[in-house]
Tab-separated table of C-alpha atoms and ligand atoms in Angstrom:
chain	number	residue	atom	x	y	z
K	174	MET	CA	-1.614	-20.775	2.846
K	175	PRO	CA	-2.942	-19.803	6.336
K	176	ARG	CA	-0.703	-22.496	7.854
K	177	PRO	CA	2.275	-20.201	8.624
K	178	ALA	CA	0.037	-17.702	10.467
K	179	ILE	CA	-1.535	-20.494	12.518
K	180	ASP	CA	1.872	-21.989	13.295
K	181	LEU	CA	3.268	-18.590	14.259
K	182	PHE	CA	0.298	-18.027	16.556
K	183	ARG	CA	0.778	-21.386	18.266
K	184	LYS	CA	4.525	-20.968	18.645
K	185	THR	CA	4.226	-17.425	19.973
K	186	PHE	CA	1.232	-17.663	22.278
K	187	GLY	CA	1.299	-21.348	23.151
K	188	THR	CA	-2.350	-21.847	22.268
K	189	THR	CA	-4.594	-22.340	19.225
K	190	PRO	CA	-6.067	-19.355	17.351
K	191	ARG	CA	-9.832	-18.917	17.337
K	192	SER	CA	-10.248	-17.402	13.879
K	193	VAL	CA	-8.140	-17.138	10.718
K	194	ALA	CA	-8.668	-15.010	7.611
K	195	SER	CA	-6.639	-14.051	4.573
K	196	ALA	CA	-6.681	-11.245	2.005
K	197	PRO	CA	-4.732	-10.732	-1.237
K	198	GLY	CA	-2.354	-8.181	-2.679
K	199	ARG	CA	-3.373	-6.485	-5.919
K	200	VAL	CA	-2.221	-5.260	-9.313
K	201	ASN	CA	-3.966	-2.400	-11.059
K	202	LEU	CA	-4.599	-3.079	-14.773
K	203	ILE	CA	-5.401	0.490	-15.774
K	204	GLY	CA	-6.549	3.759	-14.210
K	205	GLU	CA	-3.311	5.215	-12.825
K	206	HIS	CA	-3.541	8.276	-10.564
K	207	THR	CA	-7.266	8.376	-11.162
K	208	ASP	CA	-8.227	7.122	-7.674
K	209	TYR	CA	-7.583	10.309	-5.706
K	210	ASN	CA	-9.086	12.283	-8.583
K	211	GLY	CA	-12.425	10.491	-8.261
K	212	GLY	CA	-11.993	8.363	-11.376
K	213	PRO	CA	-12.139	4.622	-12.092
K	214	VAL	CA	-9.515	1.962	-11.409
K	215	LEU	CA	-9.433	-1.620	-12.657
K	216	PRO	CA	-7.436	-3.803	-10.257
K	217	ILE	CA	-7.220	-7.578	-9.854
K	218	ALA	CA	-6.568	-9.391	-6.576
K	219	ILE	CA	-3.474	-11.600	-6.934
K	220	ALA	CA	-2.643	-15.061	-5.616
K	221	GLU	CA	-0.206	-13.731	-2.998
K	222	ARG	CA	-1.980	-13.309	0.342
K	223	THR	CA	-1.601	-12.203	3.930
K	224	SER	CA	-3.111	-14.379	6.650
K	225	ALA	CA	-4.064	-13.319	10.144
K	226	ALA	CA	-4.654	-15.808	12.952
K	227	VAL	CA	-6.304	-14.325	16.030
K	228	GLY	CA	-7.413	-15.372	19.483
K	229	PRO	CA	-8.570	-13.756	22.714
K	230	GLY	CA	-6.103	-11.745	24.805
K	231	ALA	CA	-4.316	-13.123	27.862
K	232	SER	CA	-6.520	-13.357	30.943
K	233	GLY	CA	-6.444	-10.114	32.879
K	234	ASP	CA	-5.667	-8.016	29.815
K	235	GLU	CA	-8.042	-5.110	29.118
K	236	ASN	CA	-7.871	-3.319	25.779
K	237	VAL	CA	-4.517	-4.839	24.891
K	238	LEU	CA	-3.331	-6.164	21.552
K	239	GLU	CA	-0.424	-8.552	21.296
K	240	VAL	CA	0.757	-8.797	17.721
K	241	ILE	CA	3.481	-10.580	15.805
K	242	SER	CA	4.327	-10.900	12.122
K	243	SER	CA	6.599	-13.281	10.265
K	244	GLU	CA	8.129	-10.086	8.839
K	245	TYR	CA	8.819	-8.558	12.268
K	246	PRO	CA	9.189	-11.557	14.558
K	247	SER	CA	8.958	-10.129	18.051
K	248	VAL	CA	5.722	-9.637	19.969
K	249	VAL	CA	4.478	-6.060	20.275
K	250	ARG	CA	2.101	-5.198	23.082
K	251	ILE	CA	-0.207	-2.264	22.380
K	252	LYS	CA	-2.748	-0.336	24.382
K	253	TRP	CA	-4.644	0.335	21.193
K	254	GLN	CA	-6.893	3.081	22.590
K	255	GLU	CA	-3.874	5.156	23.572
K	256	GLU	CA	-1.296	6.638	21.206
K	257	LEU	CA	-0.647	4.519	18.110
K	258	PRO	CA	2.823	2.991	17.869
K	259	LYS	CA	5.105	3.984	14.998
K	260	SER	CA	5.662	0.374	13.914
K	261	TRP	CA	3.641	-1.875	11.603
K	262	SER	CA	1.459	-2.763	14.586
K	263	ALA	CA	-0.282	0.606	14.150
K	264	TYR	CA	-2.207	-0.953	11.235
K	265	VAL	CA	-3.605	-3.641	13.545
K	266	ALA	CA	-4.396	-1.095	16.248
K	267	GLY	CA	-6.064	1.083	13.606
K	268	VAL	CA	-8.286	-1.822	12.559
K	269	MET	CA	-9.195	-2.453	16.198
K	270	ARG	CA	-10.204	1.202	16.633
K	271	GLU	CA	-12.342	1.208	13.500
K	272	LEU	CA	-14.061	-2.029	14.498
K	273	TRP	CA	-14.736	-0.501	17.881
K	274	ALA	CA	-16.314	2.525	16.175
K	275	LEU	CA	-18.764	0.076	14.548
K	276	GLU	CA	-19.360	-1.539	17.929
K	277	VAL	CA	-17.655	-4.714	16.773
K	278	MET	CA	-15.741	-5.535	19.930
K	279	VAL	CA	-13.692	-8.561	20.931
K	280	PRO	CA	-14.093	-9.750	24.556
K	281	ARG	CA	-12.372	-7.380	27.036
K	282	GLY	CA	-11.103	-5.424	24.033
K	283	SER	CA	-8.098	-7.717	23.921
K	284	ALA	CA	-6.714	-10.009	21.257
K	285	ARG	CA	-3.627	-11.793	20.055
K	286	VAL	CA	-2.784	-11.551	16.367
K	287	ALA	CA	-0.218	-13.481	14.303
K	288	VAL	CA	0.371	-12.441	10.699
K	289	ALA	CA	2.158	-14.267	7.885
K	290	SER	CA	2.334	-13.138	4.289
K	291	ASP	CA	3.766	-13.819	0.869
K	292	VAL	CA	2.826	-10.359	-0.435
K	293	PRO	CA	6.134	-8.515	-0.741
K	294	ILE	CA	6.168	-5.351	1.378
K	295	GLY	CA	6.533	-2.000	-0.354
K	296	ALA	CA	6.686	-3.535	-3.850
K	297	GLY	CA	3.533	-1.788	-5.041
K	298	LEU	CA	1.355	-4.874	-4.541
K	299	SER	CA	-0.466	-3.391	-1.557
K	300	SER	CA	0.739	-5.470	1.344
K	301	SER	CA	-0.791	-2.885	3.673
K	302	ALA	CA	-4.381	-3.489	2.535
K	303	ALA	CA	-3.833	-7.270	2.539
K	304	LEU	CA	-2.810	-6.828	6.166
K	305	THR	CA	-5.654	-4.578	7.307
K	306	VAL	CA	-8.409	-6.446	5.461
K	307	SER	CA	-7.309	-9.891	6.685
K	308	VAL	CA	-6.949	-8.613	10.258
K	309	ALA	CA	-10.343	-6.886	10.067
K	310	ARG	CA	-12.080	-10.106	9.007
K	311	ALA	CA	-10.286	-12.252	11.596
K	312	LEU	CA	-10.908	-9.834	14.489
K	313	SER	CA	-14.534	-9.224	13.535
K	314	GLN	CA	-15.097	-12.967	13.683
K	315	LEU	CA	-13.505	-13.159	17.069
K	316	ALA	CA	-15.992	-10.506	18.140
K	317	ALA	CA	-18.711	-12.928	17.036
K	318	ASN	CA	-21.310	-10.303	16.138
K	319	GLU	CA	-24.704	-11.537	15.090
K	320	LYS	CA	-24.324	-9.971	11.671
K	321	PRO	CA	-20.880	-10.552	10.147
K	322	LEU	CA	-19.372	-7.515	8.426
K	323	THR	CA	-19.799	-7.555	4.646
K	324	PRO	CA	-16.716	-7.324	2.405
K	325	ARG	CA	-17.634	-3.694	1.711
K	326	GLN	CA	-17.755	-2.926	5.407
K	327	LEU	CA	-14.396	-4.644	5.875
K	328	ALA	CA	-12.947	-2.488	3.097
K	329	GLY	CA	-14.276	0.597	4.902
K	330	VAL	CA	-12.767	-0.468	8.220
K	331	ALA	CA	-9.425	-1.229	6.550
K	332	TYR	CA	-9.403	2.060	4.631
K	333	ARG	CA	-10.163	4.172	7.686
K	334	ALA	CA	-7.575	2.215	9.696
K	335	GLU	CA	-4.848	3.045	7.180
K	336	HIS	CA	-5.992	6.522	6.156
K	337	ASP	CA	-7.503	8.009	9.305
K	338	GLN	CA	-5.657	6.119	12.032
K	339	VAL	CA	-2.193	5.345	10.658
K	340	GLY	CA	-2.333	8.503	8.545
K	341	VAL	CA	-1.306	7.176	5.129
K	342	GLY	CA	-2.521	9.357	2.230
K	343	CYS	CA	-3.962	6.345	0.379
K	344	GLY	CA	-7.084	6.071	-1.760
K	345	THR	CA	-9.754	3.384	-1.347
K	346	MET	CA	-8.700	1.100	-4.210
K	347	ASP	CA	-6.377	-1.240	-2.304
K	348	GLN	CA	-8.741	-2.139	0.514
K	349	THR	CA	-11.686	-2.452	-1.874
K	350	ILE	CA	-10.026	-4.972	-4.182
K	351	ALA	CA	-8.524	-6.881	-1.224
K	352	ALA	CA	-12.066	-7.282	0.100
K	353	LEU	CA	-14.114	-7.650	-3.099
K	354	GLY	CA	-11.726	-9.391	-5.505
K	355	GLN	CA	-12.966	-12.478	-7.331
K	356	LYS	CA	-11.109	-15.270	-9.064
K	357	ASP	CA	-10.752	-14.664	-12.827
K	358	HIS	CA	-12.231	-11.161	-12.514
K	359	ALA	CA	-11.004	-7.599	-12.476
K	360	LEU	CA	-12.946	-5.037	-10.485
K	361	LEU	CA	-14.050	-1.813	-12.122
K	362	PHE	CA	-14.182	0.525	-9.160
K	363	GLU	CA	-15.406	4.093	-9.407
K	364	CYS	CA	-13.560	5.898	-6.655
K	365	ALA	CA	-16.031	8.795	-6.364
K	366	SER	CA	-19.341	6.934	-6.349
K	367	LEU	CA	-17.815	3.714	-4.921
K	368	GLU	CA	-19.740	1.715	-7.539
K	369	THR	CA	-18.177	-1.620	-8.421
K	370	GLN	CA	-18.529	-4.053	-11.272
K	371	GLN	CA	-16.906	-7.473	-11.697
K	372	ILE	CA	-15.337	-7.862	-15.139
K	373	PRO	CA	-14.192	-11.321	-16.366
K	374	PHE	CA	-10.398	-11.412	-16.752
K	375	ARG	CA	-8.585	-14.596	-17.671
K	376	ALA	CA	-5.770	-13.226	-19.781
K	377	ARG	CA	-2.110	-14.065	-19.267
K	378	LEU	CA	-0.463	-11.251	-17.369
K	379	LEU	CA	3.183	-10.820	-16.417
K	380	LEU	CA	4.483	-8.681	-13.609
K	381	VAL	CA	7.954	-7.304	-14.196
K	382	ASP	CA	9.683	-5.774	-11.195
K	383	SER	CA	12.060	-3.028	-12.273
K	384	GLY	CA	13.893	-3.532	-8.971
K	385	THR	CA	14.024	0.209	-8.294
K	386	ARG	CA	12.181	1.843	-5.419
K	387	HIS	CA	12.737	5.498	-6.054
K	388	ASP	CA	12.887	7.700	-2.993
K	389	LEU	CA	11.087	10.376	-4.909
K	390	ARG	CA	7.985	8.276	-4.957
K	391	SER	CA	6.243	9.844	-1.970
K	392	SER	CA	7.441	13.396	-2.560
K	393	GLU	CA	6.510	13.310	-6.253
K	394	LEU	CA	3.170	11.753	-5.432
K	395	ALA	CA	2.441	14.515	-2.925
K	396	LYS	CA	3.397	17.079	-5.581
K	397	ARG	CA	1.037	15.527	-8.145
K	398	ARG	CA	-1.803	15.469	-5.667
K	399	ALA	CA	-1.256	19.144	-4.917
K	400	GLU	CA	-1.149	19.904	-8.653
K	401	CYS	CA	-4.448	18.096	-9.178
K	402	ASP	CA	-6.042	20.079	-6.337
K	403	GLU	CA	-4.796	23.251	-7.993
K	404	VAL	CA	-6.262	22.113	-11.335
K	405	VAL	CA	-9.688	21.617	-9.763
K	406	ARG	CA	-9.482	25.020	-8.077
K	407	ARG	CA	-8.782	26.677	-11.418
K	408	LEU	CA	-11.313	24.656	-13.412
K	409	LYS	CA	-14.073	25.584	-11.000
K	410	VAL	CA	-14.083	28.951	-12.754
K	411	GLU	CA	-15.179	27.110	-15.913
K	412	LEU	CA	-17.391	24.534	-14.232
K	413	PRO	CA	-18.391	25.596	-10.690
K	414	GLU	CA	-19.922	22.240	-9.781
K	415	LEU	CA	-16.660	20.391	-10.451
K	416	VAL	CA	-15.587	18.420	-7.370
K	417	TRP	CA	-13.421	15.683	-8.875
K	418	LEU	CA	-10.955	16.307	-11.686
K	419	ALA	CA	-11.954	12.960	-13.223
K	420	SER	CA	-15.481	14.199	-13.825
K	421	TRP	CA	-14.344	16.872	-16.269
K	422	PRO	CA	-16.040	15.830	-19.566
K	423	VAL	CA	-13.529	14.308	-21.970
K	424	GLU	CA	-15.149	16.196	-24.890
K	425	TRP	CA	-14.106	19.418	-23.200
K	426	LEU	CA	-10.385	18.734	-23.336
K	427	PRO	CA	-9.717	21.749	-25.600
K	428	ARG	CA	-11.388	24.019	-23.076
K	429	LEU	CA	-9.400	22.466	-20.244
K	430	LYS	CA	-6.175	22.964	-22.136
K	431	ARG	CA	-6.954	26.640	-22.714
K	432	ALA	CA	-7.700	27.172	-19.034
K	433	LEU	CA	-4.488	25.703	-17.614
K	434	PRO	CA	-0.758	26.490	-17.791
K	435	GLU	CA	1.891	23.782	-17.820
K	436	PRO	CA	2.542	21.509	-16.007
K	437	LEU	CA	-1.048	21.587	-14.738
K	438	ARG	CA	-2.346	21.107	-18.281
K	439	SER	CA	-0.430	17.883	-18.817
K	440	ARG	CA	-1.429	16.480	-15.422
K	441	ALA	CA	-5.093	17.224	-16.086
K	442	VAL	CA	-5.054	15.789	-19.596
K	443	HIS	CA	-3.589	12.588	-18.188
K	444	VAL	CA	-6.278	12.250	-15.519
K	445	VAL	CA	-9.197	13.001	-17.838
K	446	GLY	CA	-7.784	10.788	-20.599
K	447	GLU	CA	-6.945	7.959	-18.206
K	448	THR	CA	-10.463	8.094	-16.802
K	449	ALA	CA	-11.954	7.568	-20.259
K	450	ARG	CA	-9.382	4.881	-21.061
K	451	ALA	CA	-10.043	2.867	-17.905
K	452	ARG	CA	-13.810	2.822	-18.472
K	453	PHE	CA	-13.361	1.925	-22.129
K	454	ALA	CA	-10.851	-0.762	-21.165
K	455	ALA	CA	-13.430	-2.409	-18.892
K	456	GLN	CA	-15.943	-2.440	-21.766
K	457	LEU	CA	-13.370	-4.029	-24.075
K	458	LEU	CA	-12.590	-6.735	-21.533
K	459	LYS	CA	-16.267	-7.559	-21.261
K	460	GLN	CA	-16.388	-7.943	-25.026
K	461	ARG	CA	-13.210	-10.071	-24.931
K	462	LYS	CA	-11.404	-7.591	-27.186
K	463	LEU	CA	-8.033	-8.285	-25.640
K	464	LYS	CA	-6.009	-6.759	-28.435
K	465	GLN	CA	-7.692	-3.380	-28.182
K	466	PHE	CA	-7.554	-3.616	-24.404
K	467	GLY	CA	-3.795	-4.129	-24.652
K	468	GLN	CA	-3.494	-1.088	-26.880
K	469	LEU	CA	-5.014	1.023	-24.121
K	470	LEU	CA	-2.358	-0.261	-21.716
K	471	TYR	CA	0.337	1.095	-24.023
K	472	GLU	CA	-1.512	4.407	-24.323
K	473	SER	CA	-1.859	4.608	-20.558
K	474	HIS	CA	1.875	4.108	-20.145
K	475	GLU	CA	2.633	6.814	-22.695
K	476	SER	CA	0.350	9.210	-20.856
K	477	CYS	CA	1.989	8.361	-17.516
K	478	ARG	CA	5.419	8.876	-19.044
K	479	ARG	CA	4.864	12.060	-20.978
K	480	LEU	CA	2.024	13.868	-19.225
K	481	TYR	CA	2.049	12.732	-15.613
K	482	GLU	CA	5.823	12.172	-15.614
K	483	CYS	CA	5.586	9.251	-13.205
K	484	SER	CA	7.573	6.628	-15.123
K	485	SER	CA	11.252	5.724	-14.827
K	486	PRO	CA	13.887	4.747	-17.409
K	487	GLU	CA	13.725	1.139	-16.177
K	488	LEU	CA	9.958	0.948	-16.609
K	489	ASP	CA	10.198	2.544	-20.059
K	490	THR	CA	12.790	-0.056	-21.058
K	491	ILE	CA	10.463	-2.883	-20.015
K	492	VAL	CA	7.437	-1.459	-21.848
K	493	ALA	CA	9.391	-0.684	-25.022
K	494	ALA	CA	10.919	-4.180	-25.093
K	495	ALA	CA	7.497	-5.767	-24.590
K	496	LYS	CA	6.080	-3.752	-27.464
K	497	ARG	CA	8.912	-4.669	-29.821
K	498	ALA	CA	8.456	-8.347	-28.913
K	499	GLY	CA	4.795	-8.144	-29.894
K	500	ALA	CA	3.161	-8.234	-26.443
K	501	LEU	CA	-0.510	-7.219	-26.451
K	502	GLY	CA	0.047	-4.390	-24.008
K	503	ALA	CA	2.274	-3.105	-21.226
K	504	ARG	CA	2.412	-0.281	-18.714
K	505	LEU	CA	3.748	0.749	-15.350
K	506	THR	CA	1.463	-0.076	-12.450
K	507	GLY	CA	1.148	1.116	-8.856
K	508	ALA	CA	1.848	4.862	-9.158
K	509	GLY	CA	5.232	4.595	-10.905
K	510	TRP	CA	8.605	6.259	-10.206
K	511	GLY	CA	10.047	2.767	-10.104
K	512	GLY	CA	8.244	-0.359	-8.964
K	513	ALA	CA	6.656	-2.769	-11.412
K	514	ALA	CA	5.204	-2.966	-14.916
K	515	ILE	CA	2.496	-5.309	-16.175
K	516	VAL	CA	2.730	-6.997	-19.557
K	517	LEU	CA	-0.249	-8.605	-21.286
K	518	VAL	CA	0.718	-11.536	-23.522
K	519	ASN	CA	-0.911	-14.257	-25.576
K	520	LYS	CA	-1.127	-17.647	-23.895
K	521	THR	CA	1.336	-19.060	-26.435
K	522	ASP	CA	3.785	-16.158	-26.293
K	523	ARG	CA	7.381	-17.354	-25.775
K	524	ARG	CA	9.214	-14.272	-27.009
K	525	THR	CA	8.299	-11.469	-24.655
K	526	ILE	CA	9.989	-12.654	-21.441
K	527	PRO	CA	13.424	-13.277	-23.011
K	528	ALA	CA	13.132	-10.031	-24.984
K	529	ILE	CA	12.504	-8.009	-21.824
K	530	GLU	CA	15.319	-9.809	-20.020
K	531	ARG	CA	17.741	-9.089	-22.869
K	532	ALA	CA	16.839	-5.415	-23.178
K	533	PHE	CA	17.016	-4.888	-19.437
K	534	GLN	CA	20.293	-6.755	-19.157
K	535	ARG	CA	21.788	-4.612	-21.908
K	536	ALA	CA	20.686	-1.371	-20.258
K	537	TYR	CA	21.201	-2.141	-16.563
K	538	GLY	CA	23.434	-5.203	-16.345
K	539	ARG	CA	20.875	-7.323	-14.488
K	540	THR	CA	17.652	-9.173	-15.211
K	541	PRO	CA	14.376	-8.077	-13.636
K	542	ALA	CA	12.178	-10.499	-11.673
K	543	ILE	CA	9.288	-11.632	-13.884
K	544	SER	CA	6.283	-13.570	-12.612
K	545	GLU	CA	2.804	-14.465	-13.849
K	546	VAL	CA	-0.138	-13.051	-11.952
K	547	HIS	CA	-3.640	-14.515	-11.802
K	548	ALA	CA	-6.840	-12.803	-10.800
K	549	SER	CA	-7.698	-14.381	-7.445
K	550	ALA	CA	-10.238	-14.216	-4.640
K	551	GLY	CA	-10.581	-11.389	-2.140
K	552	VAL	CA	-10.844	-11.734	1.632
K	553	ARG	CA	-11.911	-15.094	2.975
K	554	THR	CA	-12.224	-16.931	6.225
K	555	GLU	CA	-9.776	-19.802	6.475
K	556	ARG	CA	-10.357	-23.096	8.179
K	557	LEU	CA	-8.383	-23.760	11.290
F	837	LIG	P1	2.524	-1.606	-0.003
F	837	LIG	O1	2.600	-1.064	-1.382
F	837	LIG	O2	3.191	-2.935	0.095
F	837	LIG	O3	1.131	-1.584	0.545
F	837	LIG	P2	2.876	0.319	2.081
F	837	LIG	O4	3.992	1.241	2.415
F	837	LIG	O5	1.543	0.886	1.788
F	837	LIG	O6	3.390	-0.614	0.886
F	837	LIG	O7	2.653	-0.701	3.288
F	837	LIG	C1	3.747	-1.400	3.822
F	837	LIG	C2	3.636	-1.420	5.339
F	837	LIG	O8	2.508	-2.228	5.737
F	837	LIG	C3	4.826	-2.054	5.993
F	837	LIG	O9	5.858	-1.111	6.225
F	837	LIG	C4	4.243	-2.581	7.282
F	837	LIG	O10	4.139	-1.541	8.231
F	837	LIG	C5	2.839	-2.993	6.868
F	837	LIG	N1	2.785	-4.410	6.485
F	837	LIG	C6	2.419	-4.920	5.303
F	837	LIG	N2	2.465	-6.270	5.291
F	837	LIG	C7	2.869	-6.645	6.518
F	837	LIG	C8	3.107	-7.900	7.150
F	837	LIG	N3	2.962	-9.061	6.517
F	837	LIG	N4	3.530	-7.870	8.425
F	837	LIG	C9	3.682	-6.725	9.085
F	837	LIG	N5	3.474	-5.516	8.543
F	837	LIG	C10	3.080	-5.448	7.280
F	838	LIG	MG1	-0.084	0.151	0.747
């Protein structure tokens, strides 16, 4: 897997890299739109990974990054302490800045970085965190500090690189799972307290790409975030110590409903309900109650569709077809408004995939891409 990054490094810079690391994309099982509301998420790291091969900068270079990606195959030269470029290379420069803030510094502040990936970009599988986490590990090793950064520290570096430096309004889920993921496990991650728990997950999971990338995604997401802020502002009258919407007690839903007008009421009910569902779902997984777990996936989708209004007709078609075919559970994943759905099926299930393909074909005249995803390992150092 790291081969293409190493080869790209050699071809581009005419020398051998000094350190190579890789980090995975992710799929969130449940806990949708809970992250920025301080609630839990339950992602798995997937088998698709991004690899970063790095080496010292050219002799004479001071504080210069030279970067290349198989996705954008021409070398970009960045003075990373100055203004950040608008291109993808800003993510690498952002990582460099955050490492520097921790006094993790490569010699002369200069490095060459070659990136190769099989995580599709912008498909809701978090290619950006796979990029920043793999680069953070590879560069921190080049810096050769006495104490290597822990996966948690790498997640912090990657998050601040994307959020504070590049300026993406992301939560901390993507970088955390890219760093802490484990094979055959999901990660219960509490986004307010940052507590994590590894939960065994060996079920058969399908990823169905609806093939639509709605433009409204970012504008609708910004609107929802603003609505949630407004909800918290209003609920503070009822509960002054409320900081995160997700910490509103689920037993107090009637009181919440009385306090809020629509559409704020629906948004808030989704977040509070989804918070309870995600925590319960993790418990069910631990107890190997896959059927009940799957039921919660359907409920989560319904709540996303009706209350948070973040689904799409294509995603609804996929989930409905999966349910009719007898799948254990299904829901949109990765914010919604297009993108992908996950479908939980029995190991022996042969009906669900053709049923989804048929229903989708009938409605949209094409078949969606369907693949199996497996819970895989988080960031790791690769051998040269
Ligand atoms: P995603 O859901 O895939 O994380 P984002 O919009 O958050 O979507 O991040 C995608 C951006 O991350 C790309 O536009 C690019 O700037 C950067 N990126 C991700 N993977 C790579 C890669 N392999 N090579 C170069 N840039 C990448
Ligand atoms: Mg991203």
